[in-house]
XYZ file of C-alpha atoms in Angstrom:
591
model
C -50.653 -15.920 -48.285
C -47.542 -13.792 -48.799
C -48.620 -12.733 -52.297
C -52.076 -11.779 -51.046
C -50.749 -9.653 -48.160
C -48.017 -7.866 -50.103
C -50.270 -5.180 -51.711
C -51.903 -4.260 -48.418
C -49.124 -5.195 -45.981
C -47.943 -1.623 -45.460
C -51.472 -0.440 -44.669
C -51.939 -3.289 -42.190
C -48.721 -2.328 -40.395
C -50.050 1.216 -40.024
C -53.180 -0.220 -38.440
C -50.969 -1.940 -35.834
C -49.240 1.302 -34.832
C -51.809 2.179 -32.179
C -51.591 -1.317 -30.703
C -47.811 -0.993 -30.297
C -48.466 1.685 -27.669
C -51.393 -0.091 -25.974
C -51.607 -0.142 -22.177
C -51.603 -3.950 -21.937
C -48.288 -5.653 -22.594
C -49.954 -8.683 -24.208
C -51.512 -6.433 -26.835
C -48.144 -4.829 -27.554
C -46.500 -8.249 -27.917
C -49.241 -9.475 -30.264
C -49.015 -6.305 -32.360
C -45.237 -6.681 -32.624
C -45.598 -10.282 -33.788
C -48.109 -9.180 -36.407
C -45.776 -6.433 -37.613
C -42.920 -8.941 -37.887
C -45.054 -11.293 -39.974
C -46.342 -8.506 -42.226
C -42.872 -7.091 -42.911
C -41.740 -10.543 -43.971
C -44.595 -10.600 -46.520
C -43.263 -7.738 -48.621
C -44.017 -4.770 -46.341
C -40.414 -4.117 -45.367
C -40.836 -0.427 -46.269
C -43.082 -0.117 -43.223
C -39.986 -0.474 -41.014
C -39.025 3.085 -41.960
C -42.304 4.353 -40.523
C -41.679 2.406 -37.324
C -38.431 4.351 -36.897
C -40.072 7.745 -37.724
C -37.858 8.090 -40.785
C -39.028 10.251 -43.671
C -37.282 10.725 -46.972
C -36.274 14.405 -47.120
C -37.216 14.441 -50.809
C -40.769 13.248 -50.094
C -42.238 15.819 -47.709
C -46.056 15.993 -47.700
C -47.652 19.354 -48.448
C -49.441 19.270 -45.104
C -46.088 19.413 -43.273
C -45.480 22.917 -44.657
C -48.565 24.337 -42.914
C -48.854 22.414 -39.653
C -46.655 20.115 -37.567
C -46.910 16.421 -38.316
C -46.209 14.235 -35.249
C -43.924 11.255 -35.687
C -43.486 8.372 -33.251
C -40.355 6.248 -32.975
C -42.096 2.977 -32.141
C -38.978 0.790 -32.087
C -37.227 3.117 -29.626
C -40.363 3.177 -27.502
C -40.482 -0.624 -27.425
C -36.727 -0.847 -26.668
C -37.356 1.103 -23.446
C -40.598 -0.692 -22.559
C -40.973 -1.469 -18.864
C -42.122 -5.025 -19.555
C -39.341 -7.523 -20.233
C -41.596 -9.697 -22.432
C -42.111 -6.811 -24.848
C -38.389 -6.102 -25.016
C -37.639 -9.777 -25.609
C -40.090 -9.855 -28.507
C -38.485 -6.738 -29.994
C -34.993 -8.284 -29.919
C -36.318 -11.440 -31.560
C -38.126 -9.416 -34.234
C -35.052 -7.341 -35.123
C -32.895 -10.487 -35.308
C -35.509 -12.050 -37.596
C -35.355 -9.027 -39.908
C -31.548 -9.171 -40.071
C -31.508 -12.910 -40.833
C -34.602 -13.660 -42.928
C -35.665 -10.414 -44.579
C -34.920 -10.412 -48.299
C -33.924 -6.740 -48.191
C -31.867 -7.100 -45.007
C -28.924 -5.200 -46.489
C -31.041 -2.049 -46.393
C -31.859 -2.561 -42.739
C -28.472 -3.461 -41.237
C -28.623 -0.207 -39.268
C -31.499 -1.782 -37.257
C -28.696 -3.636 -35.512
C -28.770 -0.613 -33.209
C -31.888 -1.948 -31.443
C -30.340 -5.367 -31.011
C -27.222 -3.832 -29.475
C -29.475 -1.897 -27.122
C -30.241 -5.239 -25.497
C -26.685 -5.345 -24.132
C -27.787 -2.561 -21.733
C -31.063 -4.255 -20.773
C -32.000 -4.288 -17.101
C -32.537 -8.075 -17.167
C -29.331 -10.156 -17.358
C -31.044 -12.985 -19.242
C -32.178 -10.542 -21.937
C -28.613 -9.283 -22.219
C -27.478 -12.833 -22.880
C -30.295 -13.250 -25.412
C -29.169 -10.108 -27.246
C -25.590 -11.411 -27.370
C -26.697 -14.799 -28.726
C -28.949 -13.198 -31.347
C -26.132 -10.896 -32.454
C -23.799 -13.871 -32.755
C -26.384 -15.683 -34.871
C -26.705 -12.702 -37.205
C -22.920 -12.477 -37.458
C -22.477 -16.167 -38.261
C -25.026 -15.904 -41.055
C -23.118 -12.911 -42.434
C -19.947 -15.014 -42.504
C -21.741 -17.720 -44.489
C -23.141 -15.245 -47.012
C -19.853 -13.348 -47.437
C -17.430 -16.230 -47.386
C -14.836 -14.614 -49.657
C -14.597 -11.440 -47.577
C -14.286 -13.376 -44.336
C -11.784 -15.783 -45.875
C -9.421 -12.965 -46.834
C -9.638 -11.493 -43.355
C -8.881 -14.808 -41.698
C -5.978 -15.458 -44.052
C -4.185 -12.120 -43.935
C -5.361 -10.782 -40.542
C -5.021 -13.723 -38.202
C -5.312 -11.490 -35.126
C -8.924 -10.724 -36.120
C -9.877 -14.311 -35.328
C -7.997 -14.641 -32.035
C -10.133 -14.771 -28.922
C -9.923 -12.003 -26.314
C -10.794 -13.017 -22.771
C -9.716 -9.830 -20.970
C -8.776 -6.194 -21.519
C -5.693 -5.145 -19.521
C -6.279 -7.956 -17.069
C -9.994 -7.179 -16.637
C -12.463 -9.835 -17.874
C -14.893 -8.869 -20.610
C -18.020 -7.253 -19.164
C -21.374 -8.993 -19.085
C -22.868 -10.265 -21.373
C -19.710 -10.807 -23.472
C -18.937 -14.478 -22.904
C -16.217 -14.233 -25.536
C -15.011 -11.986 -28.310
C -17.860 -11.279 -30.770
C -17.636 -13.288 -33.967
C -16.013 -11.751 -37.027
C -19.286 -11.359 -38.930
C -20.956 -9.445 -36.100
C -17.956 -7.133 -35.793
C -17.977 -6.431 -39.530
C -21.680 -5.585 -39.460
C -21.349 -3.239 -36.492
C -18.314 -1.603 -38.084
C -20.379 -0.771 -41.182
C -22.935 1.167 -39.107
C -20.526 2.564 -36.493
C -20.780 6.128 -37.834
C -24.580 6.094 -37.503
C -24.454 4.651 -33.991
C -21.749 7.085 -32.895
C -23.827 10.038 -34.078
C -26.796 8.778 -32.069
C -24.596 8.355 -28.985
C -23.263 11.900 -29.334
C -26.826 13.254 -29.251
C -27.977 11.147 -26.300
C -24.882 11.601 -24.152
C -25.492 15.375 -24.075
C -29.154 14.943 -23.157
C -30.363 16.688 -20.003
C -31.959 13.518 -18.558
C -29.678 11.354 -16.453
C -31.080 8.012 -17.609
C -30.425 8.798 -21.263
C -26.840 9.808 -20.478
C -26.161 6.546 -18.658
C -27.629 4.435 -21.475
C -25.516 6.296 -24.038
C -22.342 5.790 -21.971
C -23.048 2.054 -21.677
C -23.811 1.863 -25.386
C -20.460 3.495 -26.186
C -18.616 0.778 -24.277
C -20.533 -1.929 -26.149
C -19.745 -0.282 -29.482
C -16.003 -0.237 -28.737
C -15.970 -3.978 -28.028
C -17.464 -4.616 -31.474
C -15.579 -2.042 -33.560
C -12.205 -2.505 -31.787
C -9.290 -0.973 -33.726
C -11.543 0.154 -36.592
C -12.786 2.977 -34.351
C -9.650 4.813 -35.527
C -11.682 5.987 -38.537
C -14.013 7.845 -36.153
C -11.426 8.804 -33.544
C -11.860 12.585 -33.748
C -15.634 12.686 -33.038
C -15.232 9.908 -30.475
C -12.601 11.811 -28.464
C -14.760 14.919 -28.630
C -17.706 12.982 -27.206
C -15.636 11.433 -24.422
C -13.980 14.751 -23.568
C -17.356 16.402 -23.032
C -18.916 13.473 -21.206
C -16.100 12.764 -18.762
C -17.031 15.861 -16.789
C -20.418 14.358 -15.857
C -20.050 12.713 -12.413
C -22.769 10.125 -13.107
C -21.068 8.674 -16.206
C -17.403 9.585 -15.706
C -16.477 6.082 -14.495
C -18.114 4.471 -17.520
C -16.346 6.917 -19.854
C -13.017 6.065 -18.214
C -13.761 2.381 -18.750
C -14.459 3.107 -22.413
C -11.221 5.104 -22.611
C -9.312 2.112 -21.273
C -10.844 -0.128 -23.947
C -9.986 2.494 -26.570
C -6.353 2.507 -25.449
C -6.278 -1.287 -25.591
C -7.326 -1.441 -29.259
C -5.904 1.831 -30.669
C -2.127 2.561 -30.659
C -0.819 5.852 -29.195
C 0.333 6.942 -32.661
C -3.330 7.440 -33.545
C -4.832 9.149 -30.494
C -1.921 11.260 -29.189
C -1.909 13.709 -32.162
C -5.571 14.378 -31.372
C -5.228 14.500 -27.580
C -2.126 16.668 -27.229
C -3.765 19.814 -28.713
C -6.499 19.496 -26.097
C -3.856 19.640 -23.371
C -1.278 22.183 -24.485
C -3.967 24.714 -25.460
C -4.093 24.695 -29.246
C -6.792 27.137 -30.371
C -8.033 24.768 -33.062
C -8.799 22.152 -30.427
C -11.399 24.354 -28.675
C -9.706 24.083 -25.274
C -10.412 26.167 -22.183
C -8.860 26.204 -18.736
C -11.917 24.473 -17.289
C -11.665 21.500 -19.665
C -7.919 20.962 -19.250
C -8.471 18.705 -16.248
C -10.995 16.633 -18.203
C -8.516 16.210 -21.065
C -5.817 14.989 -18.666
C -8.267 12.620 -17.013
C -9.260 11.217 -20.404
C -5.621 10.806 -21.446
C -4.951 8.929 -18.211
C -7.788 6.514 -18.977
C -6.587 5.884 -22.525
C -2.971 5.369 -21.444
C -4.161 2.915 -18.784
C -5.349 0.617 -21.570
C -2.223 0.926 -23.717
C 0.663 -1.477 -23.262
C 3.962 -0.151 -21.805
C 5.927 -0.948 -24.959
C 3.533 1.231 -26.979
C 3.724 4.147 -24.520
C 7.523 4.137 -24.152
C 8.415 5.909 -27.457
C 6.004 8.753 -26.642
C 7.198 9.532 -23.106
C 9.402 12.514 -24.179
C 6.525 14.092 -26.105
C 4.058 13.729 -23.236
C 6.602 14.971 -20.670
C 7.267 18.036 -22.798
C 3.545 18.798 -22.915
C 2.981 18.297 -19.186
C 5.892 20.564 -18.229
C 4.292 23.501 -20.013
C 4.066 26.468 -17.649
C 0.287 26.929 -17.809
C -0.132 23.292 -16.694
C 2.511 23.246 -13.951
C 1.320 26.549 -12.434
C -2.367 25.631 -12.476
C -4.042 25.610 -9.057
C -7.086 23.625 -10.185
C -7.396 20.320 -8.378
C -8.650 18.490 -11.488
C -5.570 19.599 -13.444
C -3.200 18.638 -10.643
C -4.818 15.221 -10.205
C -4.738 14.648 -13.955
C -1.035 15.491 -14.182
C -0.179 13.025 -11.405
C -2.364 10.312 -12.957
C -0.780 10.700 -16.406
C 2.687 10.741 -14.827
C 1.946 7.406 -13.140
C 1.003 5.886 -16.483
C 4.282 7.106 -17.974
C 6.242 5.705 -15.030
C 4.502 2.363 -15.589
C 6.134 2.238 -19.024
C 9.446 3.760 -17.858
C 12.724 2.325 -19.092
C 15.872 3.341 -17.235
C 18.050 3.329 -20.342
C 15.652 4.924 -22.820
C 14.223 7.637 -20.540
C 17.386 8.725 -18.722
C 17.127 12.289 -20.052
C 13.500 12.688 -18.966
C 13.996 11.912 -15.267
C 14.719 15.480 -14.178
C 11.724 16.884 -16.088
C 9.401 14.232 -14.674
C 10.766 14.774 -11.163
C 10.280 18.539 -11.419
C 6.731 17.942 -12.672
C 5.887 15.737 -9.685
C 7.534 18.141 -7.233
C 5.306 20.922 -8.521
C 2.292 18.628 -8.216
C 3.204 17.816 -4.614
C 3.616 21.520 -3.858
C 0.291 22.383 -5.525
C -1.541 20.087 -3.114
C -1.442 22.899 -0.552
C -3.415 25.130 -2.915
C -5.903 22.327 -3.607
C -6.370 21.567 0.128
C -5.546 17.898 -0.175
C -2.795 15.479 0.752
C 0.269 15.175 -1.523
C 0.225 11.395 -1.050
C -0.446 10.611 -4.739
C 2.419 12.803 -5.939
C 4.749 11.379 -3.286
C 3.915 7.810 -4.296
C 4.597 8.756 -7.934
C 8.013 10.129 -6.916
C 8.792 6.870 -5.137
C 7.731 4.914 -8.238
C 9.901 7.153 -10.431
C 12.864 6.579 -8.121
C 12.400 2.821 -8.350
C 11.984 2.902 -12.144
C 15.092 5.066 -12.629
C 17.333 2.932 -10.409
C 17.329 5.050 -7.218
C 16.786 3.718 -3.746
C 14.212 6.268 -2.549
C 12.534 9.562 -3.292
C 15.095 11.387 -1.166
C 17.928 9.858 -3.183
C 16.502 10.847 -6.559
C 15.896 14.434 -5.374
C 19.474 14.746 -4.139
C 20.849 13.236 -7.348
C 18.910 15.433 -9.788
C 18.709 18.713 -7.864
C 21.373 20.338 -10.069
C 19.523 19.386 -13.248
C 16.296 20.740 -11.791
C 17.954 24.087 -11.103
C 19.349 24.117 -14.645
C 15.952 23.680 -16.298
C 14.483 26.620 -14.377
C 14.013 29.782 -16.456
C 15.915 32.975 -15.716
C 14.652 34.677 -12.545
C 13.486 37.662 -14.589
C 10.955 35.354 -16.253
C 9.559 33.994 -13.004
C 6.007 35.283 -12.774
C 4.395 36.132 -9.475
C 1.589 33.683 -10.264
C 4.018 30.778 -10.373
C 6.205 31.920 -7.477
C 4.103 30.263 -4.783
C 4.241 26.911 -6.558
C 7.987 27.270 -7.106
C 8.671 28.040 -3.456
C 6.445 25.191 -2.264
C 8.189 22.786 -4.643
C 11.543 23.853 -3.205
C 10.082 23.403 0.257
C 9.078 19.852 -0.624
C 12.657 19.196 -1.727
C 13.899 20.601 1.578
C 11.656 18.289 3.574
C 12.634 15.223 1.549
C 16.341 15.860 0.998
C 18.624 14.367 3.636
C 21.788 16.022 2.327
C 22.561 19.493 3.661
C 24.351 20.337 0.414
C 21.051 19.922 -1.436
C 19.399 22.365 0.955
C 22.163 24.890 0.437
C 21.859 24.737 -3.359
C 18.106 25.232 -3.212
C 18.465 28.134 -0.815
C 21.004 29.740 -3.134
C 18.447 29.458 -5.940
C 15.930 31.401 -3.851
C 18.594 33.981 -3.081
C 19.136 34.329 -6.836
C 15.434 35.019 -7.238
C 15.653 37.962 -4.835
C 18.868 39.413 -6.245
C 18.361 38.962 -10.009
C 14.626 38.650 -10.411
C 12.332 41.588 -11.033
C 10.486 41.223 -7.755
C 8.305 44.137 -6.648
C 7.447 44.237 -2.970
C 4.184 46.074 -3.632
C 2.888 43.018 -5.530
C 4.729 40.258 -3.718
C 4.092 40.546 0.039
C 2.085 37.339 0.090
C 4.728 35.485 -1.911
C 7.573 36.454 0.425
C 5.469 35.331 3.371
C 4.862 31.988 1.686
C 8.572 31.704 0.910
C 9.485 31.898 4.574
C 6.575 29.851 5.830
C 6.795 27.032 3.262
C 10.495 26.912 2.490
C 13.019 28.500 4.837
C 11.311 27.949 8.191
C 10.908 24.170 7.512
C 14.582 24.160 6.537
C 15.523 25.729 9.869
C 13.375 23.199 11.688
C 15.612 20.403 10.352
C 18.427 21.469 12.616
C 19.935 17.998 12.828
C 21.749 18.370 9.503
C 21.910 22.166 9.341
C 25.446 23.541 9.066
C 26.658 27.166 9.395
C 26.897 27.829 5.596
C 23.212 27.009 5.196
C 22.255 29.173 8.164
C 24.363 32.005 6.745
C 22.487 31.789 3.456
C 19.129 31.910 5.223
C 20.063 35.013 7.201
C 21.369 36.573 3.982
C 18.030 35.974 2.284
C 16.248 37.317 5.364
C 18.167 40.572 5.146
C 17.502 40.943 1.396
C 13.812 40.121 1.377
C 12.581 43.192 3.318
C 13.053 46.545 1.527
C 13.721 49.507 3.753
C 11.045 51.736 2.202
C 8.158 49.406 3.040
C 6.201 49.318 6.275
C 5.691 45.742 7.378
C 2.097 44.602 7.865
C 0.742 42.347 10.596
C 0.423 39.095 8.539
C 4.151 39.145 7.870
C 4.887 39.500 11.601
C 3.335 36.064 12.163
C 5.816 34.500 9.748
C 8.618 36.552 11.284
C 7.784 35.166 14.731
C 7.984 31.610 13.410
C 11.287 32.413 11.738
C 12.762 33.900 14.904
C 11.716 30.880 16.940
C 13.364 28.580 14.401
C 16.575 30.658 14.319
C 16.653 30.771 18.102
C 16.288 27.006 18.313
C 19.103 26.397 15.835
C 21.448 28.988 17.325
C 20.839 27.725 20.877
C 21.597 24.184 19.759
C 24.877 25.186 18.107
C 25.738 27.380 21.091
C 25.069 24.522 23.478
C 27.348 22.232 21.492
C 30.108 24.858 21.506
C 29.643 25.423 25.231
C 29.995 21.698 25.895
C 33.250 21.707 23.946
C 34.538 24.653 25.987
C 33.535 22.981 29.251
C 35.334 19.846 28.197
C 38.455 21.929 27.478
C 38.528 24.719 30.102
C 36.081 23.598 32.724
C 32.658 25.001 33.682
C 31.836 28.697 33.185
C 30.729 30.946 35.981
C 27.128 32.075 36.541
C 27.984 35.687 35.743
C 29.517 34.751 32.388
C 26.447 32.662 31.514
C 24.146 35.612 32.217
C 26.323 37.858 30.071
C 26.217 35.433 27.150
C 22.428 35.093 27.485
C 22.112 38.880 27.331
C 24.197 38.963 24.158
C 21.980 36.315 22.591
C 18.838 38.328 23.365
C 20.410 41.406 21.788
C 21.167 39.410 18.638
C 17.586 38.166 18.406
C 16.333 41.703 18.876
C 18.537 42.960 16.046
C 17.501 40.101 13.774
C 13.827 40.907 14.301
C 11.977 43.321 12.051
C 10.764 46.649 13.497
C 7.252 47.319 14.854
C 4.318 47.818 12.496
C 4.508 51.591 12.324
C 8.303 51.859 12.313
C 10.158 52.072 8.983
C 12.882 49.605 8.099
C 16.475 50.864 8.469
C 19.586 49.678 6.677
C 21.605 49.111 9.858
C 19.488 46.124 10.850
C 20.640 44.118 7.870
C 24.291 44.803 8.523
C 24.073 44.152 12.269
C 22.059 40.978 11.705
C 24.709 39.648 9.351
C 27.569 40.792 11.573
C 26.078 39.289 14.739
C 25.355 35.981 13.110
C 28.813 35.707 11.538
C 30.360 36.325 14.944
C 28.204 33.576 16.409
C 29.136 31.174 13.629
C 32.870 31.898 14.129
C 32.957 30.769 17.717
C 30.883 33.002 19.978
C 29.456 30.933 22.835
C 26.575 31.567 25.207
């Protein structure tokens, strides 16, 4: 029978094409069985027509004058709504890969068998896995020498994998695919990856989701051999991670990629996408996606593999265009990557990177105000960094490394107005977390240096000075429990230097000024009350007239410390009187 059908087998398969798209599922199943039988009788060339493939060197003359429609019947059957049709397709493809005499030419048809791993029916997923295992075992029998060398010299290729980073293998992987199946998929990985890159950028949502699921399946088969295709793979994942519908699946694939591929391979390709190398085709909008992808890959890598690369990654993350970014995706990505680095932190190896990592997280916590979200993630990362570096708490690590943080800051003349808000808010976060008054004083002195040595133009920086007082100095004054006169002196000194005399103050700054005056009044009254109690304990109670006189003096001081009305110009005498009045109060004046 086979010899009789061979001359006309290809023509008979063409006759079955219309039946493969019939309305009734039973007709489609019968046509598929007939096609399977005919291809086994010498009509294997008909498989190319089923996949709409045409040799580019054999173009019919008709195609030059009018379009020639082509139908991808196997792809149509792989997405058939009837599970019986899909089951028959998987069985047919497995039969081709196991029994066809020319099966070497059609190993790329493994693509349709792997599509069964994304089938809607769980039992068909299991069938696809079992059929793939059967094809792989037959490959091992036919290529015994190749498999023998692999098992002898690469023992890890035969070890079973039951989980990836503590997560069990996804359904339908009951175990690690056999060696033969992995070798076969590896040989066609480039073809499959190209198909995934086309589908994952499709405008239809269903196609995107299938491509993302297919990518995860491919990684479980190719494993570490995906390193050969790492550049196009990272490009695909970088573009796809921005799609909300498939971002979680891409992150899962990134975790699997990090599990099988060492950081030495993917970091040289990922770092240019983060630090803005022109050759990497990076824009500001995709920086957050690159950080998110790096976080997913690092999540799959082991701590001992990440540890040698912590200095390199820290150096990239502390770049100014990353630390001063106000995009929420960038800020979230920085914190997520920092957590992965802290997971692999070693107190002895990474001692020199603590200050840079701390400054990075402080900026991330400060940037949460711009992103309108809670700084909880950055704060938890600071606590984790403190624990990993041998400190008791986040407050302790800030107090211990505040000098190093101030040393790594650039010269005030290089501080840009765009980054000033983030800098001030980061200092404000230190103020709120630091329990030592000496730490507050050093940070306040750094801000004073900004005003005295930096090229700060009032015409361009009104909003920044307002933020400085609102986010940094006023919260410092509100912590009056540990505030000492030297710190208060520094604040008043900054207050007198931050308002040029030639500028008329606008209404928004008066709101901050009111908050500042209330904070100063609260602190000064507290210190005055303590001094008065000491005087009462020494000399007895003061008279009512003396109390009224001291209250009048206090009101005069607050009036002098205040800025003038909106339409009144600033005068130099206010600065001097403000400083003089406060110094007198600090030296023992009582109210």
